Coordinates of C-alpha atoms in Angstrom, one line a residue:
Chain A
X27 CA 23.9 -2.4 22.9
X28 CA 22.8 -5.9 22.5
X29 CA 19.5 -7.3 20.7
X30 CA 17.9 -10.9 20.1
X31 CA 20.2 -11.3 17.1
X32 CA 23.7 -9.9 18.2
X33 CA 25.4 -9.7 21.3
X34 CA 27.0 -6.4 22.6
X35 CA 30.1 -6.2 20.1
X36 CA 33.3 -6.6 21.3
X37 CA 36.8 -5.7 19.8
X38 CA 36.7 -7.9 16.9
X39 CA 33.2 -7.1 16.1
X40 CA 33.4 -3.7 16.7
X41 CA 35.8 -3.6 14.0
X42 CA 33.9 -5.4 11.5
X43 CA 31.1 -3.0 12.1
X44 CA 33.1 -0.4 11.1
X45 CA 34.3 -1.6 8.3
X46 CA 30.3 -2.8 7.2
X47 CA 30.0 1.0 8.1
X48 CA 32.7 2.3 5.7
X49 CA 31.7 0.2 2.8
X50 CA 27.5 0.7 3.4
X51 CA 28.6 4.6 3.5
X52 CA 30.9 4.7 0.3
X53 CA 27.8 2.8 -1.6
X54 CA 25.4 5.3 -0.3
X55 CA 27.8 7.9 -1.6
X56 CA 28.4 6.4 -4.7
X57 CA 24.6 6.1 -5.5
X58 CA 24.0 9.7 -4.6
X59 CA 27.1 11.0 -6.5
X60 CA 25.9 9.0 -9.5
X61 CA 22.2 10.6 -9.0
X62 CA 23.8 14.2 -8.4
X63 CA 25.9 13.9 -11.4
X64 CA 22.9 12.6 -14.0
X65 CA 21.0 15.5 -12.5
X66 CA 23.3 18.6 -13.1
X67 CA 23.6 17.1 -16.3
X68 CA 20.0 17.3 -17.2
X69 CA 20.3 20.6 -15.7
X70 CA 18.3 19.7 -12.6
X71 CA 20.3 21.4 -10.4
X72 CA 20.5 24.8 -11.6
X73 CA 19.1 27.2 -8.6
X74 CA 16.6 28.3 -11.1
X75 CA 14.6 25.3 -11.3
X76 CA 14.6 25.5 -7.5
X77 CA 13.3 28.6 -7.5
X78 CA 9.6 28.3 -7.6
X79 CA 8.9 26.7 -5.0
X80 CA 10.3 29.6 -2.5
X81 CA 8.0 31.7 -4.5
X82 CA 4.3 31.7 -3.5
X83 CA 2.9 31.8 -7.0
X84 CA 3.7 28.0 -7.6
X85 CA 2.2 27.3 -4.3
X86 CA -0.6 28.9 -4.7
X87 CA -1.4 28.5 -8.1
X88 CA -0.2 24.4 -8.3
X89 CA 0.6 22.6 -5.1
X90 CA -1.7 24.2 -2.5
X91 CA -5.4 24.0 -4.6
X92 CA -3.7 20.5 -5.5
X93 CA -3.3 19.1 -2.1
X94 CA -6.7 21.0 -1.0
X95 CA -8.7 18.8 -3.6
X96 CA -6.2 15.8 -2.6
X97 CA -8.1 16.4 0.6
X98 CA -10.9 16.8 0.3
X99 CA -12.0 13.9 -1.9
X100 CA -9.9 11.9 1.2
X101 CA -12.0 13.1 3.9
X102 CA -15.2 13.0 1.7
X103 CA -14.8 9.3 1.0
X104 CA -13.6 8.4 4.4
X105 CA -16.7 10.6 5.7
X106 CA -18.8 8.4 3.4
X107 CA -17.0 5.3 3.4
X108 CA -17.4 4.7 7.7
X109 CA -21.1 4.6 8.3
X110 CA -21.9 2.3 5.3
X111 CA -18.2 0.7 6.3
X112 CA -20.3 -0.2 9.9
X113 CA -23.4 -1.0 8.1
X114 CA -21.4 -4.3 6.0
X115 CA -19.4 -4.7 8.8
X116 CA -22.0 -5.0 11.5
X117 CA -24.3 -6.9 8.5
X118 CA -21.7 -9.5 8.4
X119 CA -21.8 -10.4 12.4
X120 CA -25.4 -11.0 11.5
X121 CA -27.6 -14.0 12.9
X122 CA -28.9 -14.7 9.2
X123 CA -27.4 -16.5 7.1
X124 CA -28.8 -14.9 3.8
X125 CA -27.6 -11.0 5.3
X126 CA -23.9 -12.7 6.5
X127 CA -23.6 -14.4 2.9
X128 CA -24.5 -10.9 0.9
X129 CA -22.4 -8.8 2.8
X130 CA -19.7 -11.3 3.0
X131 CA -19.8 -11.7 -1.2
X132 CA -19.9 -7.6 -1.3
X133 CA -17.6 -6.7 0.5
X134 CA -15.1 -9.6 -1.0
X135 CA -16.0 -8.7 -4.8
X136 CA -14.8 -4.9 -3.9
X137 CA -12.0 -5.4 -1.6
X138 CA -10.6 -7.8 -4.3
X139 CA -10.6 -5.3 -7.4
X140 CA -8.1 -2.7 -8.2
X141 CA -9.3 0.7 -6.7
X142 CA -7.5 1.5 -10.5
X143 CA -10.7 -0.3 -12.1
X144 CA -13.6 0.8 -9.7
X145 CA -12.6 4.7 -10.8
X146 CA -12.3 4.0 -14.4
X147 CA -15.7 2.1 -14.6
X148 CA -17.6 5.1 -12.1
X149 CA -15.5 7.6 -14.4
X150 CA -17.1 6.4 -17.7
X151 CA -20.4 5.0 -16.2
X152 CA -21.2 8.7 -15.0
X153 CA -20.4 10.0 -18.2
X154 CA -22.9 8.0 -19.7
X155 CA -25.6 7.8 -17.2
X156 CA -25.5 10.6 -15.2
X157 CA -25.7 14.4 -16.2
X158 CA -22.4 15.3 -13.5
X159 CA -20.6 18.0 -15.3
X160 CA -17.3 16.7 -17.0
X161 CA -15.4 19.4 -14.7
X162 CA -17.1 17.2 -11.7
X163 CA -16.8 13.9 -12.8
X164 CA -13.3 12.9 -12.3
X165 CA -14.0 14.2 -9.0
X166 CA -17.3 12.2 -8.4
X167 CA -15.6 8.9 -10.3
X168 CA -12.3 9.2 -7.7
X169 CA -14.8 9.3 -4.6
X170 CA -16.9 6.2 -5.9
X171 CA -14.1 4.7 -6.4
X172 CA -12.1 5.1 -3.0
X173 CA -15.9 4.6 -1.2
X174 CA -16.8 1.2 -2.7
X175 CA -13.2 0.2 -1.8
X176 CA -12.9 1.7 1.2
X177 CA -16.2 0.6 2.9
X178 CA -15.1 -2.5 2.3
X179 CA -12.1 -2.7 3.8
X180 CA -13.8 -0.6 7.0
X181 CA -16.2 -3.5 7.2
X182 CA -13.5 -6.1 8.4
X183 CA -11.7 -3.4 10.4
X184 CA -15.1 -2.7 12.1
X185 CA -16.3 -6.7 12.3
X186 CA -12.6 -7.3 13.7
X187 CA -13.2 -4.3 16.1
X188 CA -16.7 -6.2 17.3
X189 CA -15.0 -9.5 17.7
X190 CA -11.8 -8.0 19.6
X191 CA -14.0 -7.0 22.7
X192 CA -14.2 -9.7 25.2
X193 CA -17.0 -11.4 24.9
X194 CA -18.2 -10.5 28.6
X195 CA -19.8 -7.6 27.3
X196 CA -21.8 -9.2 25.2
X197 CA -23.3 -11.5 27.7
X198 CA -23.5 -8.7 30.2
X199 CA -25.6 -6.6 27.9
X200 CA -28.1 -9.4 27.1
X201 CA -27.9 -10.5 30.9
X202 CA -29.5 -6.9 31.7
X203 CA -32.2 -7.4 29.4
X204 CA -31.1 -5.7 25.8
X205 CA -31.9 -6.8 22.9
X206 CA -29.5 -7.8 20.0
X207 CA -29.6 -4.2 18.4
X208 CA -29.6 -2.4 21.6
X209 CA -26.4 -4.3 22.2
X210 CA -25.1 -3.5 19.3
X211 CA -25.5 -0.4 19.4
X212 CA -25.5 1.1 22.9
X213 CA -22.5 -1.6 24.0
X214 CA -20.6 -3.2 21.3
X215 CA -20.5 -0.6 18.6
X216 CA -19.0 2.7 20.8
X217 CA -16.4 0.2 22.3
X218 CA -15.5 -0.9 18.8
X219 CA -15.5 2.6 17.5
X220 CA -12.9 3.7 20.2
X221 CA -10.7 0.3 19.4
X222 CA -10.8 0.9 15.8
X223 CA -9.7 4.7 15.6
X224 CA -5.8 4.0 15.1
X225 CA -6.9 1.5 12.2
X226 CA -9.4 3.9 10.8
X227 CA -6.8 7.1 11.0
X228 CA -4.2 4.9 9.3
X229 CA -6.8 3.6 6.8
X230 CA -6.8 7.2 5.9
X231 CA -3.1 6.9 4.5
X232 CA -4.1 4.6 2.3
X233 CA -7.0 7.0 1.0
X234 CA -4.2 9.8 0.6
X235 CA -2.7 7.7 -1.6
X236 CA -5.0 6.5 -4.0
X237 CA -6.5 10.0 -4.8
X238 CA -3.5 9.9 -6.9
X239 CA -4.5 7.7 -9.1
X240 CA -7.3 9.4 -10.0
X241 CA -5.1 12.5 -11.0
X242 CA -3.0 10.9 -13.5
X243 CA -5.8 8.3 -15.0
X244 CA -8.7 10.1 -14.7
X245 CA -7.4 13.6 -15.1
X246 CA -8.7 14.6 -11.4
X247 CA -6.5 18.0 -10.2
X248 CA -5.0 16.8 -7.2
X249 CA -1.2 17.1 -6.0
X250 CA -0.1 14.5 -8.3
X251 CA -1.8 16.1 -11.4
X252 CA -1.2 19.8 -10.2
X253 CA 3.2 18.7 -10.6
X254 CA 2.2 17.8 -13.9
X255 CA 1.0 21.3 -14.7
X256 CA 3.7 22.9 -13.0
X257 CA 6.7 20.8 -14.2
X258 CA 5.0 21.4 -17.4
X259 CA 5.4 25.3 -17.1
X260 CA 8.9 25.2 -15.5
X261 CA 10.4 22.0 -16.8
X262 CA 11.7 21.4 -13.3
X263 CA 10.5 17.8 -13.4
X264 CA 12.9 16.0 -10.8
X265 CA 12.4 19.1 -8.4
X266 CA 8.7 18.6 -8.9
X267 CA 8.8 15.5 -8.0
X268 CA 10.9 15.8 -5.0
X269 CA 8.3 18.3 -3.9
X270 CA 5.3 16.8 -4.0
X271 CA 6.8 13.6 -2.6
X272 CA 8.0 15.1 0.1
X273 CA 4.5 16.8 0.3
X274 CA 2.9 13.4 1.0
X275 CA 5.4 11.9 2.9
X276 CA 4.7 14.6 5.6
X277 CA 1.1 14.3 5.5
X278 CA 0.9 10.6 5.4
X279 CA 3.5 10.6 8.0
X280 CA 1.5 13.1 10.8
X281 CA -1.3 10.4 9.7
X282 CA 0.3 7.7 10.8
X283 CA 2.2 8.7 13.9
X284 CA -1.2 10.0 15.2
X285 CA -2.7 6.5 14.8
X286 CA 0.4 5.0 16.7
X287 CA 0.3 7.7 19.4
X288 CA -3.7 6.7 19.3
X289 CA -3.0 3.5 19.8
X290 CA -0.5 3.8 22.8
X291 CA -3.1 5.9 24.4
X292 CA -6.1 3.9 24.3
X293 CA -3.6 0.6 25.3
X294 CA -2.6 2.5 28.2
X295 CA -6.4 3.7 29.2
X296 CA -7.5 2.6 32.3
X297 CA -11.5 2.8 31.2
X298 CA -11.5 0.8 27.6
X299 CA -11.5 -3.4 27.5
X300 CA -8.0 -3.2 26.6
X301 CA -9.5 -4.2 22.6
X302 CA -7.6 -1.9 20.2
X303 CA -7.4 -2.4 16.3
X304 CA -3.2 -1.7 15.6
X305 CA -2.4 0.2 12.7
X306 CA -0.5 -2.9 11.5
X307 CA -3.9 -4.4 10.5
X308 CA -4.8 -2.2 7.8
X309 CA -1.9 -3.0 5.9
X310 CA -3.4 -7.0 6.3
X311 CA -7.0 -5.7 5.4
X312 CA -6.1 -4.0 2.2
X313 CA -5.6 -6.9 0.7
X314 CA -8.7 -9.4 0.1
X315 CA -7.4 -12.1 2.7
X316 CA -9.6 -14.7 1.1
X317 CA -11.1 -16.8 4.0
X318 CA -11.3 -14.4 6.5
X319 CA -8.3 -15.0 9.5
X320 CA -10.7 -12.8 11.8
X321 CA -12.5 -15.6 13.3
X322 CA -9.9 -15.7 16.6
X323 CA -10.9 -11.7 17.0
X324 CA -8.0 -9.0 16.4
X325 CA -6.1 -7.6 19.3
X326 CA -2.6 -8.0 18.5
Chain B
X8 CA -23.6 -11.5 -26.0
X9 CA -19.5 -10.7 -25.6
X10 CA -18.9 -10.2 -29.0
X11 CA -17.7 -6.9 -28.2
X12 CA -14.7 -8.7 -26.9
X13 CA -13.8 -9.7 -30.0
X14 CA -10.7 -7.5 -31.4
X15 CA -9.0 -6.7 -27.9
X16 CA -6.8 -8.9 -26.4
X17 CA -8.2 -9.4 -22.9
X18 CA -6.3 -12.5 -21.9
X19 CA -2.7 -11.2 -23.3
X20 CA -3.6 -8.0 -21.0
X21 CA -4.0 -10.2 -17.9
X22 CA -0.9 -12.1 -18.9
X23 CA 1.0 -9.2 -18.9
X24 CA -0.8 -8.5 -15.0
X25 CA 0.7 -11.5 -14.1
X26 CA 3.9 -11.0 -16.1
X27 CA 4.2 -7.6 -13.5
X28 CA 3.1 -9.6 -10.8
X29 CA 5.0 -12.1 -11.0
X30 CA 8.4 -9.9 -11.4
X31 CA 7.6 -7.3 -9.3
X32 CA 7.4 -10.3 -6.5
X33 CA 10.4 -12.3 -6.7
X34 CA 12.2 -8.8 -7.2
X35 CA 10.6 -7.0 -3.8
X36 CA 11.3 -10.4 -1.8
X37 CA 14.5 -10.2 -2.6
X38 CA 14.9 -6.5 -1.7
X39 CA 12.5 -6.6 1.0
X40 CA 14.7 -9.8 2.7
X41 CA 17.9 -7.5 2.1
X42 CA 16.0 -4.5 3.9
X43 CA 14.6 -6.6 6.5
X44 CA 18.3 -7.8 7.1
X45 CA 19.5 -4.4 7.3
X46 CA 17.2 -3.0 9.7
X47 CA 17.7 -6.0 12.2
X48 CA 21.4 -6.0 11.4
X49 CA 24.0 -4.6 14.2
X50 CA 25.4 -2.0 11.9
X51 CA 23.3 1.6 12.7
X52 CA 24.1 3.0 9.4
X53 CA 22.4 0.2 7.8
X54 CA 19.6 0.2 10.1
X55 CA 19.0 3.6 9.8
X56 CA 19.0 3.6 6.0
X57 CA 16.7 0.5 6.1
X58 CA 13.8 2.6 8.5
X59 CA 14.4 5.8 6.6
X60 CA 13.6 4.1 3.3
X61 CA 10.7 2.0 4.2
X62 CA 9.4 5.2 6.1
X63 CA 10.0 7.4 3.3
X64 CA 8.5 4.7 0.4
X65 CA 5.5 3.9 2.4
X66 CA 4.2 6.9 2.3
X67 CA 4.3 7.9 -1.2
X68 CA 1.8 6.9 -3.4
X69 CA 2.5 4.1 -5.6
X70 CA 1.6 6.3 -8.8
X71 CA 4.0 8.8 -8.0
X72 CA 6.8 6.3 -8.0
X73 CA 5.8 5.0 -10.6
X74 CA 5.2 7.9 -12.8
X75 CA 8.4 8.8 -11.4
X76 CA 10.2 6.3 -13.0
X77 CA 8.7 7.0 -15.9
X78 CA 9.1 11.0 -16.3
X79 CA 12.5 11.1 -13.8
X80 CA 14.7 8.0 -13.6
X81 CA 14.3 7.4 -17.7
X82 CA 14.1 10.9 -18.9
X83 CA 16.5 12.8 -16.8
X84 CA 18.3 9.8 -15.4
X85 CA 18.9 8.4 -18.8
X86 CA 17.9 4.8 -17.2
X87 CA 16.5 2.6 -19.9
X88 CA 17.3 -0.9 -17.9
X89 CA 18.8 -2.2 -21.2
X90 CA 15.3 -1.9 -23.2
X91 CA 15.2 -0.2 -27.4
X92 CA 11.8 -0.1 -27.2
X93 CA 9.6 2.5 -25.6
X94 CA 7.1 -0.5 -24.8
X95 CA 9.8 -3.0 -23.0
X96 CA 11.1 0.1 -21.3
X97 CA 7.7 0.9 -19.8
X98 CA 7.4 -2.7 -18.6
X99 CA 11.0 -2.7 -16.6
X100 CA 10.7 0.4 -15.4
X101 CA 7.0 -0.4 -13.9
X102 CA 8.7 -3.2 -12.6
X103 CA 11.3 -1.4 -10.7
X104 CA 8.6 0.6 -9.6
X105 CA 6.4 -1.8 -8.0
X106 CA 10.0 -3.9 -6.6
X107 CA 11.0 -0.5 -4.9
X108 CA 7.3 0.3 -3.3
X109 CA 6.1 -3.3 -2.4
X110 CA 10.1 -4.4 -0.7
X111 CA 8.9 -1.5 1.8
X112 CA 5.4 -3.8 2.7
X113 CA 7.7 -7.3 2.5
X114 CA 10.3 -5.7 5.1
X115 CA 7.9 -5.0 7.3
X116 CA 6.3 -8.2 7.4
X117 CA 9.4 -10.1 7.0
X118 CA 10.5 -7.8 10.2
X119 CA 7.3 -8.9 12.5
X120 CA 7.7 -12.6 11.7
X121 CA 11.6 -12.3 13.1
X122 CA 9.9 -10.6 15.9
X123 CA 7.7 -13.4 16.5
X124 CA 10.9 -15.9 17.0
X125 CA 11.8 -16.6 20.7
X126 CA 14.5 -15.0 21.8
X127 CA 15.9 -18.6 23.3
X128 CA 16.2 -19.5 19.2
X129 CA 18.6 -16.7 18.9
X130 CA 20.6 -17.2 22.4
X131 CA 20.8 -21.1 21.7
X132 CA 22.5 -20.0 18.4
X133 CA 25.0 -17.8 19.9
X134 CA 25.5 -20.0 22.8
X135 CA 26.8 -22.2 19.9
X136 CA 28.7 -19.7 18.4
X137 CA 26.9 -18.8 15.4
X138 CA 27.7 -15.6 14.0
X139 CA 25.1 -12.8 13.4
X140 CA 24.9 -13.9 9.5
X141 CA 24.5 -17.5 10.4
X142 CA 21.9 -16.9 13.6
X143 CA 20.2 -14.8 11.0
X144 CA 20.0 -17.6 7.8
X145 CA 20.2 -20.5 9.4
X146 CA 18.2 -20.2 12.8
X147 CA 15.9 -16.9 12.7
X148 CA 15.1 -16.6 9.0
X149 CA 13.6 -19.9 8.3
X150 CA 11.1 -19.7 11.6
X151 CA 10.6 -16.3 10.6
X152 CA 9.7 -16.8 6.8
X153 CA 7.1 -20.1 7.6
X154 CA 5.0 -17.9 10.4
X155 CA 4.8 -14.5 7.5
X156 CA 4.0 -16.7 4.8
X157 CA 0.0 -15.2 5.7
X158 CA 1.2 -11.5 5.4
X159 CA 3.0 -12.1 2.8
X160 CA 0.4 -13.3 0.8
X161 CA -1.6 -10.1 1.7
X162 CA 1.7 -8.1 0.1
X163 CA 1.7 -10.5 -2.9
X164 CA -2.4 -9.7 -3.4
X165 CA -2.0 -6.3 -3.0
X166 CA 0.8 -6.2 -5.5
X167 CA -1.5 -8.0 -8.0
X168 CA -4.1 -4.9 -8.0
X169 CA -1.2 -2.5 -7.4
X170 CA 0.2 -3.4 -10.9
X171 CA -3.3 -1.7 -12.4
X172 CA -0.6 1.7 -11.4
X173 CA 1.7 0.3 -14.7
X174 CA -1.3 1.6 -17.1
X175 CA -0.1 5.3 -16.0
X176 CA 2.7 5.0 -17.9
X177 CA 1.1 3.1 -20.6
X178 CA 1.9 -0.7 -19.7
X179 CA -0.8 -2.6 -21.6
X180 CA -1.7 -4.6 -18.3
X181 CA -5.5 -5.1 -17.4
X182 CA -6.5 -1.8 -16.4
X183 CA -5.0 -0.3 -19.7
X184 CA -7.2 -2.5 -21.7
X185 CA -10.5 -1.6 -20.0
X186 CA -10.1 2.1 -19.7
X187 CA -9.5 1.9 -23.7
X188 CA -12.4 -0.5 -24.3
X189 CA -14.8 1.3 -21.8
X190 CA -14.0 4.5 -24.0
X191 CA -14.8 3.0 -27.3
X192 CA -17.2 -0.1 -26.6
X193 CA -21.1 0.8 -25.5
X194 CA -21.3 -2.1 -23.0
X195 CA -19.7 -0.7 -19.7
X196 CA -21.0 -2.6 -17.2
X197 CA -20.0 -6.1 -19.0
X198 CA -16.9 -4.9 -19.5
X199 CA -16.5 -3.9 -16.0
X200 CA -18.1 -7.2 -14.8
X201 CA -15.2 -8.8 -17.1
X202 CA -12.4 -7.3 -15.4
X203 CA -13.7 -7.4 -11.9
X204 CA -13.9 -11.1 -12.6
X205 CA -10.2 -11.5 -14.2
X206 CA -9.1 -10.2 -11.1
X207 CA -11.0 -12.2 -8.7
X208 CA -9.8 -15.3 -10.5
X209 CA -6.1 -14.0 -10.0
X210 CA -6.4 -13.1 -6.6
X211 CA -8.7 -15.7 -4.6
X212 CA -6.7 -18.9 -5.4
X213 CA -3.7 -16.9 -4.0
X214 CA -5.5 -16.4 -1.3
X215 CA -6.4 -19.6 -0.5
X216 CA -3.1 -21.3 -1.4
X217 CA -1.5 -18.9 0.7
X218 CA -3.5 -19.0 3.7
X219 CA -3.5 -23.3 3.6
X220 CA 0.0 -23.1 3.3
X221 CA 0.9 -20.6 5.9
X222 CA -1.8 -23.0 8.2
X223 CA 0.4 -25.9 7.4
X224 CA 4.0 -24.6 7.6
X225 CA 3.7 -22.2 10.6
X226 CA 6.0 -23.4 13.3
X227 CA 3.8 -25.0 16.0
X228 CA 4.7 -23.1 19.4

């Protein structure tokens, strides 16, 4: 086995791998010991704590209706968040100035505040403008919250979607005749569509994610706020934990390797451009990159 | 016109933002460096316990982490990071929180920029007979760090709004500030305009001191 860094290890390194082994393994060991040790002390351990969740009443009662509205106010925003996502997007490939320049300062102002600070301000602003039930509204406030974010974030993965197909098709489409929105929207936008799903799937980890902060500063009851309830009634906090964890782990990992076998698929399709978004980009697009490095178009 | 500004410390809580901020990223390029060395590194035991955690800490959400650190590591696990007061504790232990999730992000990108340096770097060093450490410090990490400086500035604004997360276990950073001033103060959409703009100020001169930088110190290829 040999790699950019290393060559294949001979005697003397085999050795010294061993050893690196050895001494990695005992730390390991230590730190788990250490954990294992704190935690039967707490009485974390005890089989009883455990128990619940082999039960189905926690399940149904706590974790399951947890991770239901978990999902749902995902899927809702990403359902919501896309079209007006390609709307900014598509309004920032504009010919005028005046549209590029708006969409450009909206979608920088929102991808450059906490999503923390767009729920607490929809939060309080329904509360006081709106008549939403207070058993809706930390429901409604997460949703703003993750939409006004999340469009804009799915406005430079759709713009860097556009400007990653070669720019033949373009001038193809307008060589038969179309006009610009015709092009856009019968050539440009499908392509960019089928080389941003792996970016928009994985975008959807990130979604997963933030719905909890609504639970725990907004008092919405998803999986994070449902532990609370739950550790509250069995005072099985670290177990909890460990659950729910483990709960998201799973979902956000199916997410993401169904964006990377995504992407590998539509790489290896004979019929596309050969222009796909990675899932690797969202992870750049989340944060406001202030100046835009999208100008050179996307495919990685 | 702001006069309902008066009585809450806006600027301490955005000091204590940047407090986290800057912590949090010192300590995560330090562990994300370590990680990032581990997962490249030719023992598999460390490899595998470098793509296991970055795996495993990716996908949790931030709050739970947090909040974890919170309601498990100082309540069961007893770990106050050397702090007597509830309100110190809070701070380190949001700290921790934000150096274990955002290493994850720094590995990774600290991973692609080794990825982007020619193999021939690497092979010239072991032709001379550099070991795997020295290859690694001397040759690979240095081209690697100049061409991630742009991804890592990404990390380091995303850890800016990430550190909002502290106010769930009651760090008075920005976000605190304005849910409790929201709550008592009539003017919401000034107050949100406030701290929409406190952030904007901390992020966009990152982002453009960042992004020059990484166009001046990237390794022309």
């Amino acid at each position: 086995m040999s790699s950019v860094l290393y060559d294949t290890p001979g005697p003397r390194a085999k050795r010294r791998n061993v050893v690196f082994s050895v001494v990695f393994f005992v730390l390991l060991a230590l730190l788990v010991w250490w954990m294992w040790q704190k935690m039967d002390e707490k009485n974390q351990l005890t089989s009883a704590l455990w128990k619940p969740f082999t039960e189905s009443e926690a399940w149904t009662t706590y974790l399951l209706p947890g991770l239901a509205n978990t999902l749902k106010a995902a899927a809702l925003s990403m359902v919501i968040a896309l079209p007006l996502g390609a709307v900014f997007g598509i309004a920032r490939l504009s010919d005028h100035r005046w549209v590029r320049g708006l969409a450009g300062t909206v979608v920088e102002f929102f991808r450059s505040i906490p999503v923390l600070l767009l729920m607490l301000f929809a939060n309080e602003f329904y509360a006081r403008s709106t008549d939403v039930t207070s058993d809706d509204r930390p429901f409604y406030a997460v949703v703003t919250g993750l939409v006004l974010y999340n469009a804009s974030v799915l406005a430079e993965v759709v713009r860097a979607g556009i400007l990653s197909l070669p720019k033949g098709q373009t001038e193809a489409a307008y060589a038969i005749g179309l006009r610009k929105g015709q092009t856009m929207s019968s050539i440009l936008l499908p392509q960019a569509v089928t080389a941003m799903l792996p970016a928009i799937v994985s975008q959807l980890v990130v979604i997963v994610k933030d719905t909890a902060l609504g639970g725990v500063m907004i008092g919405f009851t998803e999986l994070l706020n449902s532990r609370g309830t739950l550790a509250a009634n069995y005072a099985n906090v670290v177990p909890s934990f460990i659950v729910v964890a483990a709960m998201f782990i799973v979902l956000n990992f199916i997410l993401t390797s169904f964006a990377s076998w995504l992407e590998r698929r539509l790489r290896r399709s004979k019929r596309s451009t050969g222009a796909v978004l990675g899932v690797d980009k969202v992870d750049d697009l989340n944060a406001a990159e202030v100046g835009g490095g999208f100008g050179s178009g996307a495919s990685a | 016109m702001f006069d309902f500004l008066e009585g809450y410390d806006v600027l301490g809580a955005f000091w204590m933002t940047v407090k986290l901020t800057a912590l949090s990223a010192v300590g995560s390029l330090i562990w994300g460096t370590l990680l990032a060395g581990m997962r490249v590194s030719p023992v598999p035991l460390m490899r595998g316990f470098g793509t296991a955690y970055v795996n495993i800490v990716r996908n949790i959400p931030l709050t739970v982490i947090i909040l974890f650190s919170s309601l498990g590591l100082a309540d069961i696990f007893g770990m106050t990071l050397g702090a007597h007061d509830f309100k110190v504790q809070g701070f380190r232990l949001a700290v921790l929180g934000l150096i274990a999730y955002t290493a994850a992000f720094v590995c990774e990108a600290i991973r692609s920029g080794i990825n982007t340096v020619p193999m021939g770097q690497a092979e010239a060093a072991r032709a001379i007979g550099l070991s795997f450490s020295q290859t690694l410090t001397l040759i690979v990490l240095p081209q690697a760090f100049r061409s991630v400086i742009g991804p890592l500035a990404n990390v380091l604004i995303a850890l800016t709004k990430n550190t909002t997360v502290a106010a769930a276990i009651g760090v008075a950073e920005a976000a605190y500030l304005m849910k409790t001033m929201i709550e008592n103060e009539a003017q919401t959409l000034l107050i949100g305009a406030v701290f929409a703009f406190g952030f904007v100020v901390l992020t966009l001169p990152t982002g453009l001191i960042l992004g020059w930088l990484s166009k001046r110190l990237a390794v022309k290829r």
